[in-house]
Coordinates of C-alpha atoms and ligand atoms in Angstrom, one line a residue:
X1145 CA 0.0 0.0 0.0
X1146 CA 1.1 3.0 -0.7
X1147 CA 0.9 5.4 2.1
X1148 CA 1.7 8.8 -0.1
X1149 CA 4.5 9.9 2.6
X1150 CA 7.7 9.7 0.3
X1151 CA 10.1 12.9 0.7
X1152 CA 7.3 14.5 3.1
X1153 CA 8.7 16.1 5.8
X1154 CA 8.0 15.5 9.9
X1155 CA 8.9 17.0 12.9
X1156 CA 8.7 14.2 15.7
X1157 CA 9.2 15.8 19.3
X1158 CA 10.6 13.0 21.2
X1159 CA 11.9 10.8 18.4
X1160 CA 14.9 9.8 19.9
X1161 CA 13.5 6.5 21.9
X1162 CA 10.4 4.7 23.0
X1163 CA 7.2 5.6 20.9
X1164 CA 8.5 8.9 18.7
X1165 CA 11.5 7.0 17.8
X1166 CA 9.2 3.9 16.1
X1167 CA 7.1 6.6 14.6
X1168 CA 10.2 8.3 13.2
X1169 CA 11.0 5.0 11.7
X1170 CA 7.8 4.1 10.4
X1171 CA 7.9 7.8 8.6
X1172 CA 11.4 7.0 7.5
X1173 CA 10.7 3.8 6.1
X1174 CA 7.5 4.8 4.2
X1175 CA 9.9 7.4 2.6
X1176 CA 9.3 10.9 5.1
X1177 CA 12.1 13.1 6.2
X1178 CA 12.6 13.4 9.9
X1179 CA 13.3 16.0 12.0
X1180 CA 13.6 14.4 15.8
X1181 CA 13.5 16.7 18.7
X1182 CA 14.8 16.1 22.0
X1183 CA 17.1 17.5 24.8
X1184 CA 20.4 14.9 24.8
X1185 CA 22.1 15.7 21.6
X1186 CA 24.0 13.4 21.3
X1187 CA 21.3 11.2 21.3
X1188 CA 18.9 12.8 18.9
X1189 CA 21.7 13.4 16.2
X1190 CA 22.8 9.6 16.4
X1191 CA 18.9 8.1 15.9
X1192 CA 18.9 10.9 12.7
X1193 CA 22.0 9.6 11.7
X1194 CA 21.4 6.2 11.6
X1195 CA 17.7 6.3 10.7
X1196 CA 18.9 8.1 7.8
X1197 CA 21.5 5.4 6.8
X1198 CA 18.9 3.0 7.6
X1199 CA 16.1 4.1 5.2
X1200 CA 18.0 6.2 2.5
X1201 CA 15.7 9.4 3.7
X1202 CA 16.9 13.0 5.3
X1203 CA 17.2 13.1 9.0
X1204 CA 18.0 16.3 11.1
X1205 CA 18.6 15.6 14.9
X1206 CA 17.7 19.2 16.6
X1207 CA 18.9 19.1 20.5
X1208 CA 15.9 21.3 22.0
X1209 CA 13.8 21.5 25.3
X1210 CA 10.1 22.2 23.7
X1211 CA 9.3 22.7 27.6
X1212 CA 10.4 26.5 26.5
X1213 CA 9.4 28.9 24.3
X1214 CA 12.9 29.4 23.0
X1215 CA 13.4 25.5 22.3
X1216 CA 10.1 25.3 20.2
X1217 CA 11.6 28.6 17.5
X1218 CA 14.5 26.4 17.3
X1219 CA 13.3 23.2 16.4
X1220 CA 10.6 25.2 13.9
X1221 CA 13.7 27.0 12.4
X1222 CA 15.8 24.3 12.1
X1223 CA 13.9 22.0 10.4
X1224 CA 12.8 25.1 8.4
X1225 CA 16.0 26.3 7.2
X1226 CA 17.4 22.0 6.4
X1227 CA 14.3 21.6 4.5
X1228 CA 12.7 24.5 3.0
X1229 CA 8.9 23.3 4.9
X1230 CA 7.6 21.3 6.8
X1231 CA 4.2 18.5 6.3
X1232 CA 3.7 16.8 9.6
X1233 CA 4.1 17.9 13.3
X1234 CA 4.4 14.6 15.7
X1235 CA 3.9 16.3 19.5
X1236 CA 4.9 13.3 21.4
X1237 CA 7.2 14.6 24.2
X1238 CA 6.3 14.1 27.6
X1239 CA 6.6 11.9 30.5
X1240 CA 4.5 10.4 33.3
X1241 CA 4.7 12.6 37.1
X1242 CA 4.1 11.5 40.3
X1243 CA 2.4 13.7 43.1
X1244 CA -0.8 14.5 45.3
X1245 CA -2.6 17.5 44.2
X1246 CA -2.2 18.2 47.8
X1247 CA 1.5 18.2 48.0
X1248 CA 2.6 19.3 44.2
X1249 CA 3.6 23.3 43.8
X1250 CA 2.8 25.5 41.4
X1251 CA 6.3 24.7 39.3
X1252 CA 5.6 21.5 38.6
X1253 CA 2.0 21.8 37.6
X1254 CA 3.6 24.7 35.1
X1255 CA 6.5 22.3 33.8
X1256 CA 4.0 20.1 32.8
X1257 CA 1.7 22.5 31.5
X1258 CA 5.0 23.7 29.2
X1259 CA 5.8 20.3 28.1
X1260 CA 2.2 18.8 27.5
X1261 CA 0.3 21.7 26.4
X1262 CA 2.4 24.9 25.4
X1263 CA 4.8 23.1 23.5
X1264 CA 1.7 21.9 21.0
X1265 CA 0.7 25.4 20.9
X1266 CA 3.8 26.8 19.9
X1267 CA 4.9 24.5 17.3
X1268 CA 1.4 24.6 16.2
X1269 CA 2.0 27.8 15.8
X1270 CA 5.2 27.8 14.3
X1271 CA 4.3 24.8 11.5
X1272 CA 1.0 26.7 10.3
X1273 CA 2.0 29.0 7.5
X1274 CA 4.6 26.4 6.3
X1275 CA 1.6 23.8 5.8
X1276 CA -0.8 26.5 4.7
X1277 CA 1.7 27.4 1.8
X1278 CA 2.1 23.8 0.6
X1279 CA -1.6 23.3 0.9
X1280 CA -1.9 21.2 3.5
X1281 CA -0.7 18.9 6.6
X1282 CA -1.1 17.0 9.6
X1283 CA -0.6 17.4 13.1
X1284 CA -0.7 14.5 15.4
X1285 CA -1.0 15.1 19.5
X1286 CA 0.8 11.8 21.4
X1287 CA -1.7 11.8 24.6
X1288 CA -2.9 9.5 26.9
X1289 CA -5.7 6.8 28.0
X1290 CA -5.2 8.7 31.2
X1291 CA -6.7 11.9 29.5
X1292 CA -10.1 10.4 30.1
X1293 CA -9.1 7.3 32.8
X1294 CA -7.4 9.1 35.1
X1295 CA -4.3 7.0 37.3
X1296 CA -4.3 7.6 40.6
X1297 CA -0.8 8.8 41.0
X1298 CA 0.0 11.1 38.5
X1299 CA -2.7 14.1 38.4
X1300 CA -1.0 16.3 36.9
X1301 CA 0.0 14.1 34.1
X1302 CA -4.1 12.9 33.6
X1303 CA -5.0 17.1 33.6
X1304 CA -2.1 18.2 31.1
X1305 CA -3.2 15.6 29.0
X1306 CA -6.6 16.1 29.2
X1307 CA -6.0 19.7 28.4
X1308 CA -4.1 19.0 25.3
X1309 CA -6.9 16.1 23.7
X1310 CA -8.8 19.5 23.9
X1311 CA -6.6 21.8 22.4
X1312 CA -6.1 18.8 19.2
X1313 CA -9.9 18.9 18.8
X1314 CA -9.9 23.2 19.5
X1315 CA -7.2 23.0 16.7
X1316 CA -8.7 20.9 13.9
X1317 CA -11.8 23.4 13.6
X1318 CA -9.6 25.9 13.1
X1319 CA -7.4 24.6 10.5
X1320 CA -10.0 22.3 8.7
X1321 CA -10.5 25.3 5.7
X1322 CA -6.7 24.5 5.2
X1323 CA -6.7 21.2 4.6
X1324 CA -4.8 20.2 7.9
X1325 CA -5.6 17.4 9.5
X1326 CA -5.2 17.0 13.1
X1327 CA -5.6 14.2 16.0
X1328 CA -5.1 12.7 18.7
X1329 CA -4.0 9.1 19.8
X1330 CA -4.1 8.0 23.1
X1331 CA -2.1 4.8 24.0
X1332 CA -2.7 2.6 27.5
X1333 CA 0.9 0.4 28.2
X1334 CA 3.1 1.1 25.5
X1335 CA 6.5 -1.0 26.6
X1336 CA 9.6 1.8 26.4
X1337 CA 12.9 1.3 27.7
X1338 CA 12.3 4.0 30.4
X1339 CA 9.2 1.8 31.4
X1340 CA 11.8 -1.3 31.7
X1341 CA 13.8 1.5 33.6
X1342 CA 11.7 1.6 36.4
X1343 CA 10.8 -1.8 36.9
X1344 CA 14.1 -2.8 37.5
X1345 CA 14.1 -0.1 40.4
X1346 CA 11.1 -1.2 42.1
X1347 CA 11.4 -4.6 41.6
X1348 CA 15.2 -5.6 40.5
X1349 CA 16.8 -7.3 37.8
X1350 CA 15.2 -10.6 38.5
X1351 CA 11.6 -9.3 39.4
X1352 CA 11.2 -6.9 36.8
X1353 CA 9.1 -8.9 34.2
X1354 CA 6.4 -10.4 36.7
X1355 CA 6.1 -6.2 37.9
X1356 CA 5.6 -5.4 34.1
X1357 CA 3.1 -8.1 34.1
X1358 CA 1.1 -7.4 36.9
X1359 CA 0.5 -3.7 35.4
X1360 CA -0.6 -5.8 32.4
X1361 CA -3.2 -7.8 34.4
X1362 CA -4.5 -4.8 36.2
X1363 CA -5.1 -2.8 33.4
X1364 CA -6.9 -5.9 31.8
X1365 CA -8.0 -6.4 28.0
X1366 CA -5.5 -7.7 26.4
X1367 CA -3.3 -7.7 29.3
X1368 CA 0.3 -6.7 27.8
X1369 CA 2.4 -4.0 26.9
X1370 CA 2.1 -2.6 23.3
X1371 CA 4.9 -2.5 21.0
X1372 CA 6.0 1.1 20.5
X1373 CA 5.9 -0.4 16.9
X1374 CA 1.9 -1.4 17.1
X1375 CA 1.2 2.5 18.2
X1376 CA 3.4 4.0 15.8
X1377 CA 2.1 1.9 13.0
X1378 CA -1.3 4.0 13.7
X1379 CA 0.4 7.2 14.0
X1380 CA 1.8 6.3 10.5
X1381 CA -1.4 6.0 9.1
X1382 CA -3.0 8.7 10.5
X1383 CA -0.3 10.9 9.1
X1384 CA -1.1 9.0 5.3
X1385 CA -2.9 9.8 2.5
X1386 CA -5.2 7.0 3.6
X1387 CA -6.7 8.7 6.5
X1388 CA -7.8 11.9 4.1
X1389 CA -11.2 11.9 6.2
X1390 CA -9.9 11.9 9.7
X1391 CA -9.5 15.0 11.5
X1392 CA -10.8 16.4 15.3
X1393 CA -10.8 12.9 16.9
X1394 CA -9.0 11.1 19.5
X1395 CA -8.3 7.2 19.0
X1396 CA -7.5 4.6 21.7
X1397 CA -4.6 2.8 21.1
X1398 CA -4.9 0.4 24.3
X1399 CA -5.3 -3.1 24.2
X1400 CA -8.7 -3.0 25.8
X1401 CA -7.8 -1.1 28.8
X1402 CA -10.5 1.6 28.6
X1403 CA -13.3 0.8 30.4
X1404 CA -15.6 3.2 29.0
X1405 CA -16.9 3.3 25.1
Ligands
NDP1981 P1 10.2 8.2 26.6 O1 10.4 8.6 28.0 O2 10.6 6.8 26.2 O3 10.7 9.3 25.6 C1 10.4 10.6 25.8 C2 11.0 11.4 24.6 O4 10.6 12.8 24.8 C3 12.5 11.3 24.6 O5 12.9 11.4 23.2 C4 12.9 12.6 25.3 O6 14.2 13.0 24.9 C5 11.8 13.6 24.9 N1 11.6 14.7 25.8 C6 11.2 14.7 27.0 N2 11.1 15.9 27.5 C7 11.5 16.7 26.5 C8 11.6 18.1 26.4 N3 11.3 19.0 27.4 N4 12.0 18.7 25.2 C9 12.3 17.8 24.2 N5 12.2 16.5 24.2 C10 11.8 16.0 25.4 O7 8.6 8.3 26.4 P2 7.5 7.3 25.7 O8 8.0 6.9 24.4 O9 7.1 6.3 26.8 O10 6.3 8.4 25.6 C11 6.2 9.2 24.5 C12 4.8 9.9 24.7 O11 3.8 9.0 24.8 C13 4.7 10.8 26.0 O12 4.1 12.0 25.7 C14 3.9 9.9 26.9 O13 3.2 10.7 27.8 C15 3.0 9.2 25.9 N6 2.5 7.9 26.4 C16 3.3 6.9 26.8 C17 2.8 5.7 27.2 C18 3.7 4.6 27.6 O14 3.2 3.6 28.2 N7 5.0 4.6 27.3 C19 1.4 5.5 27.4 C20 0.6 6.6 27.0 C21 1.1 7.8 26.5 P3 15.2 13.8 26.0 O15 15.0 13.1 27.3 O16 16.5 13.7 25.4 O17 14.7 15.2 26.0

């Protein structure tokens, strides 16, 4: 099938491990140009290096913190000036938080906010008139089943979340007449190494699996982790020619997990 994505180019925020990583190689192999954000440099210019080895495409590592305003111009201007435009936005940074509401301070709640919300605003921002001027695009927003099933432990990641499902929908109405398409995917247990991380902290080297598991079997359905491959195969799609009719709408990518419809 052809997906129509050959020498398109996308910005992936977090595309230098776990889920933006896979999505920057689905784009890659389906023929996009990558651009892959993230804060260790090192890192995010060796994944573009070898993903561009890998799959004969472009790839531009930009080391940036889209937590700031300042980090968001740069990765818009860099990926600007290495390939004159820019088709796809990919907002997938962020990370899970751990807190009461009745303990957290105002910082974190506004680190978050930064990370989960403004940086989608401001590369929205940024990435408009590019896509208006070659007629089109798509942005994709990387949230969460905890956007609408909140875990107890991490409020601040289930409201910043929530916040930004909204601003995805808020978006597509307003860039529909321009023929960009814009959504939202929110995965349940997608298994990253940072996942595998702390697993091996709670329960060691030789416990790790059966804790991994037992998050399986308590969020039920299907009871395992997902790929980061199975959830960025639907990103990939979403981004394709194939999905020409799907804008303004948020898709579960969870193995069952929701317990709502
Ligand atoms: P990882 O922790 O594996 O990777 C996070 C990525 O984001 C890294 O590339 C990291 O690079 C980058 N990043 C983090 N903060 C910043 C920042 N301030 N500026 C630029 N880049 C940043 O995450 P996952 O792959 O697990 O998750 C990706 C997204 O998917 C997140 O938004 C997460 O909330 C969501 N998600 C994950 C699920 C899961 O089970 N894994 C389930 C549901 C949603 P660096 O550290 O170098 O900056």
């Amino acid at each position: 099938m052809d997906l129509g994505l050959r020498n398109k180019t996308a910005i992936i925020t977090g595309g230098t491990v776990g889920i933006g990583l896979a999505i920057a190689e689905g784009l890659a192999a389906e023929g996009a140009n990558v651009v892959l954000a993230g804060r260790d440099g090192a890192r995010s210019e060796g994944e573009a290096a070898r993903i561009a080895r890998e799959h004969a495409v472009s790839a531009l590592g930009v080391p940036c913190d889209v937590a700031t305003a300042d980090g968001c111009a740069h990765l818009v201007a860099s990926a600007l000036d290495r390939f004159g435009g820019i088709d796809i936005l990919i907002n997938n940074a962020g990370t899970g938080s751990n807190e009461t509401i009745a303990e957290a301070d105002d910082a974190k709640w506004q680190y978050y906010w930064d990370l989960h919300v403004m940086a989608a605003v401001r590369l929205a921002r940024g990435v408009l008139p590019s896509m208006r001027s070659r007629g089109g695009g798509v942005v994709l927003h990387n949230a969460s089943i905890c956007a609408v099933q909140p875990l107890w432990y991490e409020p601040i990641y289930n409201t910043t979340k929530a916040a930004l499902v909204m601003f995805s929908k808020t978006l597509a109405n307003e860039v529909v007449k321009d023929n960009i398409r814009v959504n939202t995917i929110n995965p349940g247990l997608v298994l990253t190494p940072d996942w595998i991380k702390t697993a091996k902290q709670i329960a060691g080297e030789e416990g790790y699996e059966a804790h991994l598991q037992a998050v399986a079997d308590e969020a039920g359905g299907m009871r395992r982790f997902a790929t980061p491959e199975e959830v960025a195969n639907f990103f990939v799609f979403l981004c394709s020619a194939k999905a020409s009719y799907s804008t303004g709408s948020a898709y579960f990518v969870d193995g069952g997990w929701l317990k709502t419809i």
